[in-house]
Short mmCIF file of C-alpha atoms in Angstrom, two decimals:
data_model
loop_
_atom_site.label_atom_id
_atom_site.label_comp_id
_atom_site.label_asym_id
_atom_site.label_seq_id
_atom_site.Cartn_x
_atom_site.Cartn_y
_atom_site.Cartn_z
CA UNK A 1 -15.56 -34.68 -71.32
CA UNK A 2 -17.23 -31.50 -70.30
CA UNK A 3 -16.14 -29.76 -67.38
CA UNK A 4 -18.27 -27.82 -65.21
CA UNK A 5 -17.89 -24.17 -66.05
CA UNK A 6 -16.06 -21.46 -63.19
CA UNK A 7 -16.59 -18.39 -62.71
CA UNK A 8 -13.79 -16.69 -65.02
CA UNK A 9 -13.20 -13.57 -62.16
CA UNK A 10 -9.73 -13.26 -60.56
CA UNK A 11 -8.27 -11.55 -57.79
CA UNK A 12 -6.81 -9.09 -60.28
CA UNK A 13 -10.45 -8.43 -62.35
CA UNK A 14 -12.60 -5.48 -61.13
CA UNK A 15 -16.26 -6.88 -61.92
CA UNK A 16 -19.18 -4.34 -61.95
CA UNK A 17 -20.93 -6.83 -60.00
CA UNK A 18 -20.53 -5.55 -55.89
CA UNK A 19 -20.34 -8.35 -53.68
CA UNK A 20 -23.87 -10.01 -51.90
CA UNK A 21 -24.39 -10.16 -48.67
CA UNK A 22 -24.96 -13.52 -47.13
CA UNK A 23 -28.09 -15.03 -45.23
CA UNK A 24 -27.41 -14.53 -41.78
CA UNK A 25 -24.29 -12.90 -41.54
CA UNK A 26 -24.55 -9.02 -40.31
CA UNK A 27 -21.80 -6.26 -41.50
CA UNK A 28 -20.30 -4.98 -39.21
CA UNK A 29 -20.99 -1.65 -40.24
CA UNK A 30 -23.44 -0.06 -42.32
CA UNK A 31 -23.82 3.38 -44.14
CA UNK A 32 -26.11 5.69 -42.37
CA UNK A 33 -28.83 6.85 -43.01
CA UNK A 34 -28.13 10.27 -44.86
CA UNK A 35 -25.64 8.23 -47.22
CA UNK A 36 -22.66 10.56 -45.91
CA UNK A 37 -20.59 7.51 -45.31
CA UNK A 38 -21.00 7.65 -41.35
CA UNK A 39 -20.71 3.92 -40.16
CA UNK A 40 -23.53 2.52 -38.14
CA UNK A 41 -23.22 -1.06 -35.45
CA UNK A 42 -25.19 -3.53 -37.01
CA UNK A 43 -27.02 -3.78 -33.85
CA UNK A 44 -28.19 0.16 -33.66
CA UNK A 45 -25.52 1.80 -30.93
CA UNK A 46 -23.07 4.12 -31.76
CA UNK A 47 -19.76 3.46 -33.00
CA UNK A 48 -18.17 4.49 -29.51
CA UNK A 49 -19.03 5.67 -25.91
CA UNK A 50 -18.40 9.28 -25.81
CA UNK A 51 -16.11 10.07 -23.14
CA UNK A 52 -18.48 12.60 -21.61
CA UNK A 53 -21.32 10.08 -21.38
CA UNK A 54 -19.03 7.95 -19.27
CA UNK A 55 -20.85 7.88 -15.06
CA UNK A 56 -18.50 8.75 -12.84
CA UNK A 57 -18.86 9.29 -9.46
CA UNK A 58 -17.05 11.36 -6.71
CA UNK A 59 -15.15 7.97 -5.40
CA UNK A 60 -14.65 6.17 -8.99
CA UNK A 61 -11.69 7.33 -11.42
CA UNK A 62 -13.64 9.22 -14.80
CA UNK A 63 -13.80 7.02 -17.83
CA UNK A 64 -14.52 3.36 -16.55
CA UNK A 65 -17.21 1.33 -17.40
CA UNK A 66 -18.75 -0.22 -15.30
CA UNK A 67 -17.54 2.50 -12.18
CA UNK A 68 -14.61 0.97 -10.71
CA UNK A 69 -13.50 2.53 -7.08
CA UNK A 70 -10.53 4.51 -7.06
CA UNK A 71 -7.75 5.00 -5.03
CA UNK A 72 -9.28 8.02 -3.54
CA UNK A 73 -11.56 5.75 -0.82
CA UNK A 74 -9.12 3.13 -1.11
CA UNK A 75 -6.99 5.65 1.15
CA UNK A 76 -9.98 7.38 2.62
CA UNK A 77 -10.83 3.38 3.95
CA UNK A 78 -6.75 2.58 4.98
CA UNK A 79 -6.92 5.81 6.97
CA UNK A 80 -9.99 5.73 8.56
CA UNK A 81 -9.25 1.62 9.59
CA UNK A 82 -5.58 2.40 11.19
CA UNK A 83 -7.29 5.54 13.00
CA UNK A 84 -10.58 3.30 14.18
CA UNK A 85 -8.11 0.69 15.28
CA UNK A 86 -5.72 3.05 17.42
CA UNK A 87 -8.89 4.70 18.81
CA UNK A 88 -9.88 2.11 19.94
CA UNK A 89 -6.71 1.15 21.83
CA UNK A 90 -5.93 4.23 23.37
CA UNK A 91 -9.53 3.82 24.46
CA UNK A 92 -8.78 0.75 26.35
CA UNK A 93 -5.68 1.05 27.54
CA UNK A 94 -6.76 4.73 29.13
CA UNK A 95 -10.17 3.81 30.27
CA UNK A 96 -8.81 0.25 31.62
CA UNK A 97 -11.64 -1.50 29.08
CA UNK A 98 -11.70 -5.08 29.14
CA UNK A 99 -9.07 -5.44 25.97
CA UNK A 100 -6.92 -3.86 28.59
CA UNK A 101 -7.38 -6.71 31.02
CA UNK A 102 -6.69 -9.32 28.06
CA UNK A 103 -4.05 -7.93 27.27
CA UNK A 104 -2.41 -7.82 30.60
CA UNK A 105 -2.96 -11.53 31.08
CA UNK A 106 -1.81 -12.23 27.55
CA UNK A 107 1.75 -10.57 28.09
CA UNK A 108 2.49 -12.39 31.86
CA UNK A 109 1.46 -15.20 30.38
CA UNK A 110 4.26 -14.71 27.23
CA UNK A 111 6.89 -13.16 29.48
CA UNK A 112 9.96 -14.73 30.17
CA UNK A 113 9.13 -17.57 26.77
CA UNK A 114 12.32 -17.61 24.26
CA UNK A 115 15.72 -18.04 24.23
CA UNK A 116 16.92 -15.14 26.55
CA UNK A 117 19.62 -13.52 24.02
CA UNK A 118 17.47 -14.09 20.97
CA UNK A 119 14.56 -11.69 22.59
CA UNK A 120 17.21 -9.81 23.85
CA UNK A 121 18.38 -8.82 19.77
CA UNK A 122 15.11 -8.85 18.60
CA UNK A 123 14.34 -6.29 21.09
CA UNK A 124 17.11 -4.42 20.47
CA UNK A 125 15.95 -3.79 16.83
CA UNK A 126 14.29 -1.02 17.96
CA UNK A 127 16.67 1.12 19.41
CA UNK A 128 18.01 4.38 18.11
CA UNK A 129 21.39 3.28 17.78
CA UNK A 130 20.35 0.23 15.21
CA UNK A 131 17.23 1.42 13.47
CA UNK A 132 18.35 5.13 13.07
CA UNK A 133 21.48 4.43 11.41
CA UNK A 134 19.49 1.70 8.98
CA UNK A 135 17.35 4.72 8.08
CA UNK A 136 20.46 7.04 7.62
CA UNK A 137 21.99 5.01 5.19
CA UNK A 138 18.91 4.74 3.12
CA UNK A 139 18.12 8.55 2.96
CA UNK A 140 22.17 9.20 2.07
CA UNK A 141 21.45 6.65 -0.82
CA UNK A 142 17.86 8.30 -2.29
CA UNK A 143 19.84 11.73 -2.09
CA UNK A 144 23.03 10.39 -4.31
CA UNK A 145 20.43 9.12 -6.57
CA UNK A 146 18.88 12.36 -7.12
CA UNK A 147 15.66 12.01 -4.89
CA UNK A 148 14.94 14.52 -2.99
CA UNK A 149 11.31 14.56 -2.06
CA UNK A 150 10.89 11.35 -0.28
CA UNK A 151 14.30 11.35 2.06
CA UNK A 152 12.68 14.52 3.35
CA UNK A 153 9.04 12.45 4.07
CA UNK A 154 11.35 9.79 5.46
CA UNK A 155 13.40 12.00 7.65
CA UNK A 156 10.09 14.35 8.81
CA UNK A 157 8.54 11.05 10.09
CA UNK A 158 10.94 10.09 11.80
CA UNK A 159 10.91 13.19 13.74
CA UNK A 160 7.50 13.07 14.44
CA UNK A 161 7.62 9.85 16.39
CA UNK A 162 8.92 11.29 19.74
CA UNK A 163 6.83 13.99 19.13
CA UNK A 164 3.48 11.96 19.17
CA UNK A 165 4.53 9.52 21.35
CA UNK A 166 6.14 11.15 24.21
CA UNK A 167 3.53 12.98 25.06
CA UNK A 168 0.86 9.98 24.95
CA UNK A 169 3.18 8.46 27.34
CA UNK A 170 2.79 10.74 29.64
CA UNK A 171 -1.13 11.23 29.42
CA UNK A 172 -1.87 7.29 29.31
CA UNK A 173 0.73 6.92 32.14
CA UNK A 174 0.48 3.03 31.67
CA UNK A 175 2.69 0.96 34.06
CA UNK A 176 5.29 -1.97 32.25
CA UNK A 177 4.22 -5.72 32.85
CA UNK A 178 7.47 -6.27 35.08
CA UNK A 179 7.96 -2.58 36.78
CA UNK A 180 5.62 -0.19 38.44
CA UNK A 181 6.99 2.66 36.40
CA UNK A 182 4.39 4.32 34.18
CA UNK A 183 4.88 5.58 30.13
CA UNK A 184 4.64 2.34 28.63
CA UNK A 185 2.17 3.25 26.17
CA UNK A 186 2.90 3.50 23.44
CA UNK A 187 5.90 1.47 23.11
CA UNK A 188 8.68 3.62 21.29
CA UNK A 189 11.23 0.78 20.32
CA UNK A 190 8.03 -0.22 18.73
CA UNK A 191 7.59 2.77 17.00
CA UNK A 192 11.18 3.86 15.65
CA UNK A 193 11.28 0.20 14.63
CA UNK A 194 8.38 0.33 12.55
CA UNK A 195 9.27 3.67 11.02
CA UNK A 196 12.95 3.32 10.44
CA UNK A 197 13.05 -0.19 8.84
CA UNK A 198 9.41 0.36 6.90
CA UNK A 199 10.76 3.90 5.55
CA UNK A 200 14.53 2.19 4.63
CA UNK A 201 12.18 -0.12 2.45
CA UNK A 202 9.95 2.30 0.96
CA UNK A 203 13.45 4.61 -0.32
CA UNK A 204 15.73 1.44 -1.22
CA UNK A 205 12.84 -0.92 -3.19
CA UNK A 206 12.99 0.99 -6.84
CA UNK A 207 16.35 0.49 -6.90
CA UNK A 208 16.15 -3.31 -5.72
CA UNK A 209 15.60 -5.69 -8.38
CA UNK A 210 12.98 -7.31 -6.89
CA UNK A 211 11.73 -4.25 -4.99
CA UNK A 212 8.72 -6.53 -3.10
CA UNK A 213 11.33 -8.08 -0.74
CA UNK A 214 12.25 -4.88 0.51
CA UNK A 215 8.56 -4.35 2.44
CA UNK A 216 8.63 -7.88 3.44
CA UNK A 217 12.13 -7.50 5.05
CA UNK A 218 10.97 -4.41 7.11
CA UNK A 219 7.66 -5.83 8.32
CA UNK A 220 9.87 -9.00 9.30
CA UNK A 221 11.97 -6.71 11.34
CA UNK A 222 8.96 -4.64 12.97
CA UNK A 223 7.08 -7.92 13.85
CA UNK A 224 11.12 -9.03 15.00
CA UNK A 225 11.25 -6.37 17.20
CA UNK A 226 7.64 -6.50 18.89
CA UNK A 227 7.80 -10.00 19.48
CA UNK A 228 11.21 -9.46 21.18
CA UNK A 229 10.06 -6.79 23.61
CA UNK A 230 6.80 -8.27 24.79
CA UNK A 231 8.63 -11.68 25.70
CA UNK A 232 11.58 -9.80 27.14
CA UNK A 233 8.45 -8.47 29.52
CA UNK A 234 9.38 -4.98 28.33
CA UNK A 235 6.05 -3.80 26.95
CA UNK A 236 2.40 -5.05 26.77
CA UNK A 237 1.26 -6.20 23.63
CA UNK A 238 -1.48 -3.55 23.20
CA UNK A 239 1.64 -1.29 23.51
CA UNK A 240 3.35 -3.03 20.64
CA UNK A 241 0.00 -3.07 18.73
CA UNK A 242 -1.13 1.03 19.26
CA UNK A 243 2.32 2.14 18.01
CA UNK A 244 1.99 -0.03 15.03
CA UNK A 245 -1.36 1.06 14.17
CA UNK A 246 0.19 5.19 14.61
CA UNK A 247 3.26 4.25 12.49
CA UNK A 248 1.11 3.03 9.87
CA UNK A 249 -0.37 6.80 10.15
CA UNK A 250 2.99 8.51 9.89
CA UNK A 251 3.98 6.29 6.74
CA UNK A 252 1.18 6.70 4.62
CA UNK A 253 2.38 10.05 3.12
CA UNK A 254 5.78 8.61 1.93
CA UNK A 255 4.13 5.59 0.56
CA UNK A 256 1.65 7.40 -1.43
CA UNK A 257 4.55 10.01 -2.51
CA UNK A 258 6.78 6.68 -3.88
CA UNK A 259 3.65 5.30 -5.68
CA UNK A 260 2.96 8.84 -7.46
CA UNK A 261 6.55 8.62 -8.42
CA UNK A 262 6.23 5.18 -9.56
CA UNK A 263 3.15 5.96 -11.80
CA UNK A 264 4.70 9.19 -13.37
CA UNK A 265 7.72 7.27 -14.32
CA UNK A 266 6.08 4.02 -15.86
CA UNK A 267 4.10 7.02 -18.21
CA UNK A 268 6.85 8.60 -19.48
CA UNK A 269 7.74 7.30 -22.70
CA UNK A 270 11.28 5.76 -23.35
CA UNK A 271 13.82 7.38 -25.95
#
């Protein structure tokens, strides 16, 4: 019985034949045209995108395609919100707008709700003689681990607090919802709240193991704290509100210091 005859080439034999190309299959490359070897797409572009003919733009990081927006007007839009917003407060409160009058009926309508001694702590969170300390021991901590930059961010803001918010005090001269005293706004537990616990997190999370917890912890104590002194009748709410909206201010250099850190140390290559 016959058999069919095979083609007698192995993988081993070097034919003179060269291989042919398929119907309807396309290399992926071709030689060009001068026959210098240069590979050609099949479908006429250039082998790559060079990096020069890349559109950027002043707001987009270089090198993306299509223009992706970069962190530049990410922070540009976080600053110019939390400035808009406390604006906008100080507006009201000093002009007596009509948020003003909201928010006066809001807080005598929340005063006095609550267990008495748990608004009592809550308020408490924000004096100096809790939150300072909670700060203390964080910057003591980033300076025996070496850091040196961002304790002095954390410290500096911290310092600025009474500095921007004494005197606002005095020029809003707003009275408290249960006295007729004025310098309510903004509230300053608020404030050394906000800062102390949200700069603790921002020093202790890389060395956390799951460093997310540590912002939710401090915005848990900040929102703690505000809650506790507007149902203790101690400040309005706008007063909680404006100093959250100036904290948020004062933090942003420290944050965007502990990111740069964060990004310098993921590029350096391991040993």
């Amino acid at each position: 019985m016959r058999e069919t005859p095979r083609p007698q080439g192995t993988a081993g034999d070097t034919g003179s034949e060269l291989p042919q190309r398929r119907p309807g299959c396309a290399f992926a490359h071709t030689t060009g045209a001068s026959g210098s070897g240069t590979p050609h797409r099949s479908d006429g572009r250039p082998p790559h995108t060079p990096r020069g003919a890349r559109h950027t733009g002043p707001t987009v990081r270089p090198g993306t395609t299509p223009p992706v927006p970069g962190r530049t007007a990410l922070l540009v839009s976080v600053v110019s919100g939390l400035l808009a917003l406390f604006a906008l407060t100080t507006w009201q409160i000093a002009a007596d707008g009509p948020l003003r009058g909201l928010d006066e009926r809001t807080g005598r309508a929340l005063v006095g709700h609550g267990p008495a001694r748990l608004t009592e702590f809550l308020a408490d969170l924000g004096n100096t003689q809790i939150a300072l300390p909670v700060l203390g021991c964080a910057i003591v901590w980033s300076l025996v681990r070496g850091e040196r930059r961002e304790p002095l961010y954390a410290a500096l803001t911290m310092a600025a607090v009474p500095l921007l918010v004494v005197p606002l005090k005095d020029w809003i001269a707003r009275p408290g919802p249960l006295t007729d005293a004025t310098g309510y706004y903004p509230s300053g537990h608020a404030a050394t709240a906000a800062v102390a616990y949200g700069a603790a997190a921002l020093l202790l999370a890389p060395y956390v193991r799951r460093s997310w917890m540590m912002p939710v912890v401090a915005v848990l104590l900040t929102a703690a704290t505000g809650i506790g002194l507007v149902l203790r009748g101690y400040h309005w709410p706008l007063d909680v509100l404006g100093s959250w909206f100036l904290c948020g201010l004062l933090l942003l250099p420290l944050v965007l210091s502990r990111r740069s850190r964060r990004r310098s140390s993921s590029r350096t290559p391991s040993c």
